[in-house]
mmCIF file of C-alpha atoms and ligand atoms in Angstrom:
data_model
loop_
_atom_site.group_PDB
_atom_site.id
_atom_site.type_symbol
_atom_site.label_atom_id
_atom_site.label_comp_id
_atom_site.label_asym_id
_atom_site.label_seq_id
_atom_site.Cartn_x
_atom_site.Cartn_y
_atom_site.Cartn_z
ATOM 1 C CA UNK Y 1 133.844 -61.258 -7.970
ATOM 2 C CA UNK Y 2 133.555 -61.001 -11.735
ATOM 3 C CA UNK Y 3 136.861 -60.901 -13.623
ATOM 4 C CA UNK Y 4 137.835 -57.488 -14.942
ATOM 5 C CA UNK Y 5 136.296 -56.935 -18.325
ATOM 6 C CA UNK Y 6 137.782 -54.813 -21.033
ATOM 7 C CA UNK Y 7 136.549 -52.913 -24.056
ATOM 8 C CA UNK Y 8 138.606 -52.247 -27.165
ATOM 9 C CA UNK Y 9 137.064 -49.833 -29.630
ATOM 10 C CA UNK Y 10 138.794 -50.943 -32.787
ATOM 11 C CA UNK Y 11 139.215 -49.510 -36.271
ATOM 12 C CA UNK Y 12 139.647 -52.140 -38.990
ATOM 13 C CA UNK Y 13 140.780 -49.726 -41.703
ATOM 14 C CA UNK Y 14 139.226 -49.423 -45.177
ATOM 15 C CA UNK Y 15 139.218 -53.143 -45.979
ATOM 16 C CA UNK Y 16 142.421 -54.982 -46.831
ATOM 17 C CA UNK Y 17 144.417 -56.804 -44.166
ATOM 18 C CA UNK Y 18 147.564 -54.822 -44.918
ATOM 19 C CA UNK Y 19 145.730 -51.670 -43.790
ATOM 20 C CA UNK Y 20 144.772 -53.233 -40.441
ATOM 21 C CA UNK Y 21 147.135 -52.155 -37.656
ATOM 22 C CA UNK Y 22 148.901 -54.820 -35.559
ATOM 23 C CA UNK Y 23 147.175 -53.353 -32.495
ATOM 24 C CA UNK Y 24 143.734 -53.771 -34.063
ATOM 25 C CA UNK Y 25 144.567 -57.330 -35.164
ATOM 26 C CA UNK Y 26 145.768 -58.179 -31.659
ATOM 27 C CA UNK Y 27 142.718 -56.684 -29.944
ATOM 28 C CA UNK Y 28 140.306 -58.589 -32.175
ATOM 29 C CA UNK Y 29 142.305 -61.816 -31.719
ATOM 30 C CA UNK Y 30 142.341 -61.517 -27.920
ATOM 31 C CA UNK Y 31 138.687 -60.636 -27.551
ATOM 32 C CA UNK Y 32 136.219 -63.105 -26.127
ATOM 33 C CA UNK Y 33 133.437 -61.198 -27.898
ATOM 34 C CA UNK Y 34 133.290 -59.241 -31.145
ATOM 35 C CA UNK Y 35 130.552 -56.653 -31.558
ATOM 36 C CA UNK Y 36 129.890 -54.775 -34.793
ATOM 37 C CA UNK Y 37 128.204 -54.364 -38.120
ATOM 38 C CA UNK Y 38 128.129 -57.781 -39.820
ATOM 39 C CA UNK Y 39 130.291 -56.931 -42.898
ATOM 40 C CA UNK Y 40 133.057 -55.670 -40.612
ATOM 41 C CA UNK Y 41 132.970 -58.834 -38.477
ATOM 42 C CA UNK Y 42 133.151 -60.871 -41.690
ATOM 43 C CA UNK Y 43 136.610 -59.421 -42.328
ATOM 44 C CA UNK Y 44 137.986 -61.118 -39.208
ATOM 45 C CA UNK Y 45 139.095 -64.763 -39.224
ATOM 46 C CA UNK Y 46 136.927 -67.112 -37.140
ATOM 47 C CA UNK Y 47 138.408 -68.163 -33.797
ATOM 48 C CA UNK Y 48 137.344 -71.068 -31.617
ATOM 49 C CA UNK Y 49 135.434 -69.935 -28.546
ATOM 50 C CA UNK Y 50 135.039 -66.356 -29.707
ATOM 51 C CA UNK Y 51 131.487 -65.036 -29.752
ATOM 52 C CA UNK Y 52 130.227 -62.744 -32.498
ATOM 53 C CA UNK Y 53 127.432 -60.247 -32.020
ATOM 54 C CA UNK Y 54 126.618 -58.971 -35.504
ATOM 55 C CA UNK Y 55 124.192 -56.131 -35.991
ATOM 56 C CA UNK Y 56 122.941 -53.968 -38.802
ATOM 57 C CA UNK Y 57 124.419 -50.540 -39.318
ATOM 58 C CA UNK Y 58 121.710 -48.395 -37.782
ATOM 59 C CA UNK Y 59 121.521 -49.107 -34.081
ATOM 60 C CA UNK Y 60 124.843 -47.669 -32.907
ATOM 61 C CA UNK Y 61 123.674 -46.854 -29.387
ATOM 62 C CA UNK Y 62 122.380 -50.387 -28.811
ATOM 63 C CA UNK Y 63 125.590 -51.884 -30.205
ATOM 64 C CA UNK Y 64 127.646 -49.726 -27.845
ATOM 65 C CA UNK Y 65 125.454 -50.657 -24.883
ATOM 66 C CA UNK Y 66 125.734 -54.355 -25.752
ATOM 67 C CA UNK Y 67 129.532 -54.122 -25.868
ATOM 68 C CA UNK Y 68 129.701 -52.225 -22.577
ATOM 69 C CA UNK Y 69 127.292 -54.634 -20.867
ATOM 70 C CA UNK Y 70 129.413 -57.602 -21.934
ATOM 71 C CA UNK Y 71 132.579 -55.899 -20.696
ATOM 72 C CA UNK Y 72 130.889 -55.099 -17.382
ATOM 73 C CA UNK Y 73 130.127 -58.831 -17.088
ATOM 74 C CA UNK Y 74 133.845 -59.534 -17.263
ATOM 75 C CA UNK Y 75 134.110 -60.258 -20.997
ATOM 76 C CA UNK Y 76 136.960 -58.979 -23.166
ATOM 77 C CA UNK Y 77 135.094 -57.185 -25.906
ATOM 78 C CA UNK Y 78 136.191 -55.702 -29.226
ATOM 79 C CA UNK Y 79 133.703 -53.221 -30.676
ATOM 80 C CA UNK Y 80 134.702 -52.825 -34.310
ATOM 81 C CA UNK Y 81 134.273 -50.088 -36.923
ATOM 82 C CA UNK Y 82 135.530 -49.775 -40.483
ATOM 83 C CA UNK Y 83 138.240 -47.183 -41.019
ATOM 84 C CA UNK Y 84 138.978 -45.256 -37.856
ATOM 85 C CA UNK Y 85 136.553 -45.796 -34.971
ATOM 86 C CA UNK Y 86 136.654 -42.093 -34.112
ATOM 87 C CA UNK Y 87 135.628 -40.880 -37.594
ATOM 88 C CA UNK Y 88 131.836 -41.091 -38.057
ATOM 89 C CA UNK Y 89 131.918 -44.412 -36.197
ATOM 90 C CA UNK Y 90 131.539 -46.306 -32.931
ATOM 91 C CA UNK Y 91 133.934 -44.528 -30.553
ATOM 92 C CA UNK Y 92 131.628 -41.558 -29.996
ATOM 93 C CA UNK Y 93 128.623 -43.875 -29.574
ATOM 94 C CA UNK Y 94 130.539 -45.864 -26.956
ATOM 95 C CA UNK Y 95 131.600 -42.808 -24.962
ATOM 96 C CA UNK Y 96 128.075 -41.367 -25.143
ATOM 97 C CA UNK Y 97 126.818 -44.652 -23.671
ATOM 98 C CA UNK Y 98 129.511 -44.503 -20.965
ATOM 99 C CA UNK Y 99 128.540 -40.916 -20.181
ATOM 100 C CA UNK Y 100 124.885 -41.825 -19.690
ATOM 101 C CA UNK Y 101 125.170 -45.404 -18.478
ATOM 102 C CA UNK Y 102 125.675 -47.106 -15.096
ATOM 103 C CA UNK Y 103 128.648 -46.075 -12.957
ATOM 104 C CA UNK Y 104 130.225 -49.501 -13.521
ATOM 105 C CA UNK Y 105 130.767 -48.582 -17.182
ATOM 106 C CA UNK Y 106 132.899 -45.601 -16.181
ATOM 107 C CA UNK Y 107 135.148 -47.956 -14.204
ATOM 108 C CA UNK Y 108 135.853 -50.224 -17.191
ATOM 109 C CA UNK Y 109 139.176 -50.400 -18.944
ATOM 110 C CA UNK Y 110 138.550 -48.908 -22.376
ATOM 111 C CA UNK Y 111 141.087 -48.549 -25.172
ATOM 112 C CA UNK Y 112 140.645 -47.088 -28.633
ATOM 113 C CA UNK Y 113 142.718 -48.660 -31.411
ATOM 114 C CA UNK Y 114 142.911 -46.223 -34.356
ATOM 115 C CA UNK Y 115 142.547 -47.257 -37.957
ATOM 116 C CA UNK Y 116 143.314 -45.912 -41.421
ATOM 117 C CA UNK Y 117 140.336 -43.759 -42.316
ATOM 118 C CA UNK Y 118 138.775 -43.750 -45.783
ATOM 119 C CA UNK Y 119 140.051 -40.249 -46.531
ATOM 120 C CA UNK Y 120 143.629 -41.349 -45.868
ATOM 121 C CA UNK Y 121 143.272 -44.445 -48.024
ATOM 122 C CA UNK Y 122 141.680 -42.418 -50.824
ATOM 123 C CA UNK Y 123 144.364 -39.743 -50.530
ATOM 124 C CA UNK Y 124 147.077 -42.380 -50.816
ATOM 125 C CA UNK Y 125 145.632 -43.571 -54.124
ATOM 126 C CA UNK Y 126 145.204 -40.051 -55.486
ATOM 127 C CA UNK Y 127 148.581 -38.543 -54.604
ATOM 128 C CA UNK Y 128 148.492 -35.759 -52.003
ATOM 129 C CA UNK Y 129 145.051 -34.123 -52.017
ATOM 130 C CA UNK Y 130 145.080 -33.502 -48.239
ATOM 131 C CA UNK Y 131 148.478 -31.803 -48.170
ATOM 132 C CA UNK Y 132 147.084 -28.566 -46.755
ATOM 133 C CA UNK Y 133 144.095 -27.694 -44.513
ATOM 134 C CA UNK Y 134 141.101 -29.941 -45.059
ATOM 135 C CA UNK Y 135 137.885 -30.948 -43.353
ATOM 136 C CA UNK Y 136 135.667 -34.006 -43.295
ATOM 137 C CA UNK Y 137 131.898 -33.724 -43.600
ATOM 138 C CA UNK Y 138 129.388 -36.563 -43.496
ATOM 139 C CA UNK Y 139 126.506 -35.966 -45.874
ATOM 140 C CA UNK Y 140 124.230 -38.258 -43.921
ATOM 141 C CA UNK Y 141 121.304 -36.457 -42.375
ATOM 142 C CA UNK Y 142 120.347 -39.441 -40.225
ATOM 143 C CA UNK Y 143 122.043 -37.824 -37.234
ATOM 144 C CA UNK Y 144 121.844 -34.115 -38.076
ATOM 145 C CA UNK Y 145 119.530 -31.896 -40.107
ATOM 146 C CA UNK Y 146 120.389 -31.229 -43.757
ATOM 147 C CA UNK Y 147 120.456 -27.481 -42.996
ATOM 148 C CA UNK Y 148 123.527 -28.126 -40.823
ATOM 149 C CA UNK Y 149 125.194 -30.102 -43.621
ATOM 150 C CA UNK Y 150 124.484 -27.295 -46.101
ATOM 151 C CA UNK Y 151 125.801 -24.625 -43.719
ATOM 152 C CA UNK Y 152 129.018 -26.577 -43.173
ATOM 153 C CA UNK Y 153 129.530 -27.225 -46.878
ATOM 154 C CA UNK Y 154 129.156 -23.508 -47.552
ATOM 155 C CA UNK Y 155 131.536 -22.603 -44.736
ATOM 156 C CA UNK Y 156 134.106 -25.165 -45.882
ATOM 157 C CA UNK Y 157 133.895 -23.837 -49.439
ATOM 158 C CA UNK Y 158 134.157 -20.236 -48.273
ATOM 159 C CA UNK Y 159 137.082 -21.186 -46.018
ATOM 160 C CA UNK Y 160 138.772 -22.780 -49.041
ATOM 161 C CA UNK Y 161 139.317 -26.108 -47.293
ATOM 162 C CA UNK Y 162 139.808 -29.325 -49.196
ATOM 163 C CA UNK Y 163 136.633 -31.260 -48.337
ATOM 164 C CA UNK Y 164 136.410 -35.011 -47.735
ATOM 165 C CA UNK Y 165 132.788 -36.123 -48.036
ATOM 166 C CA UNK Y 166 131.848 -39.271 -46.114
ATOM 167 C CA UNK Y 167 128.488 -41.011 -46.588
ATOM 168 C CA UNK Y 168 127.888 -39.111 -49.845
ATOM 169 C CA UNK Y 169 124.887 -41.203 -50.916
ATOM 170 C CA UNK Y 170 122.884 -44.297 -50.122
ATOM 171 C CA UNK Y 171 119.827 -45.973 -51.579
ATOM 172 C CA UNK Y 172 117.719 -43.993 -49.129
ATOM 173 C CA UNK Y 173 119.605 -40.739 -49.820
ATOM 174 C CA UNK Y 174 120.478 -40.667 -53.534
ATOM 175 C CA UNK Y 175 119.993 -36.916 -54.097
ATOM 176 C CA UNK Y 176 122.025 -35.195 -51.386
ATOM 177 C CA UNK Y 177 125.325 -35.478 -53.213
ATOM 178 C CA UNK Y 178 123.669 -33.646 -56.134
ATOM 179 C CA UNK Y 179 122.506 -30.886 -53.780
ATOM 180 C CA UNK Y 180 125.973 -30.754 -52.240
ATOM 181 C CA UNK Y 181 127.586 -30.378 -55.676
ATOM 182 C CA UNK Y 182 125.112 -27.631 -56.644
ATOM 183 C CA UNK Y 183 126.067 -25.763 -53.493
ATOM 184 C CA UNK Y 184 129.813 -26.250 -54.051
ATOM 185 C CA UNK Y 185 129.617 -25.312 -57.752
ATOM 186 C CA UNK Y 186 127.995 -22.023 -56.781
ATOM 187 C CA UNK Y 187 130.999 -21.224 -54.577
ATOM 188 C CA UNK Y 188 134.044 -22.836 -56.174
ATOM 189 C CA UNK Y 189 135.792 -22.651 -59.536
ATOM 190 C CA UNK Y 190 134.617 -25.115 -62.172
ATOM 191 C CA UNK Y 191 138.201 -26.330 -62.606
ATOM 192 C CA UNK Y 192 138.469 -27.452 -58.958
ATOM 193 C CA UNK Y 193 139.781 -31.049 -58.877
ATOM 194 C CA UNK Y 194 137.362 -33.668 -57.554
ATOM 195 C CA UNK Y 195 137.857 -37.387 -56.907
ATOM 196 C CA UNK Y 196 135.396 -40.227 -56.343
ATOM 197 C CA UNK Y 197 137.273 -42.987 -54.539
ATOM 198 C CA UNK Y 198 135.073 -46.050 -54.285
ATOM 199 C CA UNK Y 199 135.787 -49.183 -52.195
ATOM 200 C CA UNK Y 200 139.422 -48.212 -51.805
ATOM 201 C CA UNK Y 201 141.584 -51.245 -51.050
ATOM 202 C CA UNK Y 202 138.865 -53.719 -52.002
ATOM 203 C CA UNK Y 203 138.438 -55.894 -55.097
ATOM 204 C CA UNK Y 204 135.831 -53.534 -56.546
ATOM 205 C CA UNK Y 205 137.911 -50.384 -56.058
ATOM 206 C CA UNK Y 206 137.198 -47.650 -58.610
ATOM 207 C CA UNK Y 207 138.774 -44.203 -58.690
ATOM 208 C CA UNK Y 208 137.341 -41.516 -60.946
ATOM 209 C CA UNK Y 209 138.704 -37.971 -61.117
ATOM 210 C CA UNK Y 210 137.168 -34.939 -62.782
ATOM 211 C CA UNK Y 211 136.864 -31.178 -62.507
ATOM 212 C CA UNK Y 212 134.026 -29.907 -60.325
ATOM 213 C CA UNK Y 213 132.239 -28.349 -63.300
ATOM 214 C CA UNK Y 214 132.068 -31.646 -65.192
ATOM 215 C CA UNK Y 215 132.021 -34.209 -62.368
ATOM 216 C CA UNK Y 216 129.041 -36.564 -62.160
ATOM 217 C CA UNK Y 217 127.811 -36.728 -58.545
ATOM 218 C CA UNK Y 218 125.922 -39.879 -59.516
ATOM 219 C CA UNK Y 219 129.243 -41.737 -59.301
ATOM 220 C CA UNK Y 220 129.058 -41.579 -55.509
ATOM 221 C CA UNK Y 221 127.477 -44.420 -53.566
ATOM 222 C CA UNK Y 222 127.706 -45.551 -49.961
ATOM 223 C CA UNK Y 223 131.177 -47.055 -50.530
ATOM 224 C CA UNK Y 224 132.584 -43.844 -51.983
ATOM 225 C CA UNK Y 225 134.709 -41.154 -50.394
ATOM 226 C CA UNK Y 226 134.548 -37.898 -52.365
ATOM 227 C CA UNK Y 227 137.362 -35.369 -52.188
ATOM 228 C CA UNK Y 228 136.781 -31.829 -53.451
ATOM 229 C CA UNK Y 229 139.897 -29.693 -53.791
ATOM 230 C CA UNK Y 230 140.663 -26.162 -52.596
ATOM 231 C CA UNK Y 231 141.526 -23.269 -54.915
ATOM 232 C CA UNK Y 232 145.131 -24.502 -54.832
ATOM 233 C CA UNK Y 233 144.493 -28.178 -55.539
ATOM 234 C CA UNK Y 234 145.729 -29.158 -59.005
ATOM 235 C CA UNK Y 235 146.431 -32.101 -61.259
ATOM 236 C CA UNK Y 236 149.959 -33.306 -61.866
ATOM 237 C CA UNK Y 237 149.758 -34.875 -65.308
ATOM 238 C CA UNK Y 238 151.515 -38.151 -66.066
ATOM 239 C CA UNK Y 239 152.467 -39.648 -69.384
ATOM 240 C CA UNK Y 240 150.452 -42.713 -68.526
ATOM 241 C CA UNK Y 241 147.722 -43.232 -66.021
ATOM 242 C CA UNK Y 242 145.568 -40.918 -63.998
ATOM 243 C CA UNK Y 243 146.943 -37.505 -63.054
ATOM 244 C CA UNK Y 244 148.042 -37.100 -59.444
ATOM 245 C CA UNK Y 245 145.887 -34.859 -57.256
ATOM 246 C CA UNK Y 246 148.046 -32.368 -55.357
ATOM 247 C CA UNK Y 247 147.249 -29.799 -52.706
ATOM 248 C CA UNK Y 248 150.608 -28.121 -52.095
ATOM 249 C CA UNK Y 249 151.954 -27.621 -48.594
ATOM 250 C CA UNK Y 250 152.328 -23.879 -49.041
ATOM 251 C CA UNK Y 251 149.192 -21.750 -49.473
ATOM 252 C CA UNK Y 252 149.052 -18.637 -51.606
ATOM 253 C CA UNK Y 253 152.083 -19.372 -53.747
ATOM 254 C CA UNK Y 254 151.837 -18.061 -57.294
ATOM 255 C CA UNK Y 255 151.852 -20.852 -59.846
HETATM 256 N N1 SAH B 1 134.945 -44.906 -39.741
HETATM 257 C C1 SAH B 1 135.008 -44.894 -41.198
HETATM 258 C C2 SAH B 1 133.911 -44.064 -41.821
HETATM 259 C C3 SAH B 1 132.523 -44.580 -41.572
HETATM 260 S S1 SAH B 1 131.303 -43.662 -42.440
HETATM 261 C C4 SAH B 1 136.380 -44.386 -41.637
HETATM 262 O O1 SAH B 1 137.129 -43.828 -40.811
HETATM 263 O O2 SAH B 1 136.712 -44.558 -42.802
HETATM 264 C C5 SAH B 1 131.132 -44.667 -43.906
HETATM 265 C C6 SAH B 1 131.675 -43.929 -45.117
HETATM 266 O O3 SAH B 1 133.098 -44.034 -45.150
HETATM 267 C C7 SAH B 1 131.244 -44.470 -46.461
HETATM 268 O O4 SAH B 1 129.954 -43.994 -46.839
HETATM 269 C C8 SAH B 1 132.325 -43.934 -47.372
HETATM 270 O O5 SAH B 1 132.117 -42.550 -47.623
HETATM 271 C C9 SAH B 1 133.560 -44.052 -46.475
HETATM 272 N N2 SAH B 1 134.320 -45.295 -46.693
HETATM 273 C C10 SAH B 1 134.497 -46.305 -45.823
HETATM 274 N N3 SAH B 1 135.298 -47.255 -46.345
HETATM 275 C C11 SAH B 1 135.651 -46.822 -47.589
HETATM 276 C C12 SAH B 1 136.491 -47.355 -48.626
HETATM 277 N N4 SAH B 1 137.131 -48.529 -48.488
HETATM 278 N N5 SAH B 1 136.619 -46.631 -49.769
HETATM 279 C C13 SAH B 1 135.989 -45.428 -49.910
HETATM 280 N N6 SAH B 1 135.206 -44.882 -48.956
HETATM 281 C C14 SAH B 1 135.034 -45.573 -47.812
#
């Protein structure tokens, strides 16, 4: 009989070790096999006897199937994502594979270890931009049509949510953030606070804040999380340094 395999679906957080949970560190240390996008695996210290299965960022379904196949063979597998594995990441791909795959995969022990997501890390740098209702939208149209993205942006603007934009741009998709800003500018006040939080927690971190009317969407790249405020989001000025971004807890309060 093969030994019981196990699959951890692990979130590594936005980058720095101090934003990696003890659970995630333990799961990746215990694993016999690490599966994930190469730059995420590079964040983990090498361990004798541990096998690494690095892939590029595109083939999520194959990566999930590889991890599940290894676990079904009795291996103890950690399938890693940046940030939280449930936010635009590997957890859904893994459960889709389990749903469609061999019955043995549904019998596996599977655990999801959450991580700090980019919007939380960005929010921590900015102050409290997510203090009231917010939503997260991925601008990538690799997995959904742009018409769906545009409809959701419009609905989020009309619903007056704070909006966290993941995957705002890439080399292959440089223009969509400009289209998204055009759409938002048509629906939201020009003074709406906006933040571009790039590579939060990493050596090349860069935070830029602006009002929606003046913000340059070209600041966004694939390492950037963009936060667009609601009608109530405001700046809290400081004597020195960047203003804090605040979305108050109470909605509809006169200022
Ligand atoms: N699972 C991840 C998101 C994966 S989608 C999470 O929960 O954070 C990839 C997108 O996440 C990037 O295009 C960027 O928008 C955002 N992102 C990931 N790490 C980031 C970081 N350190 N700083 C800013 N944005 C980040």
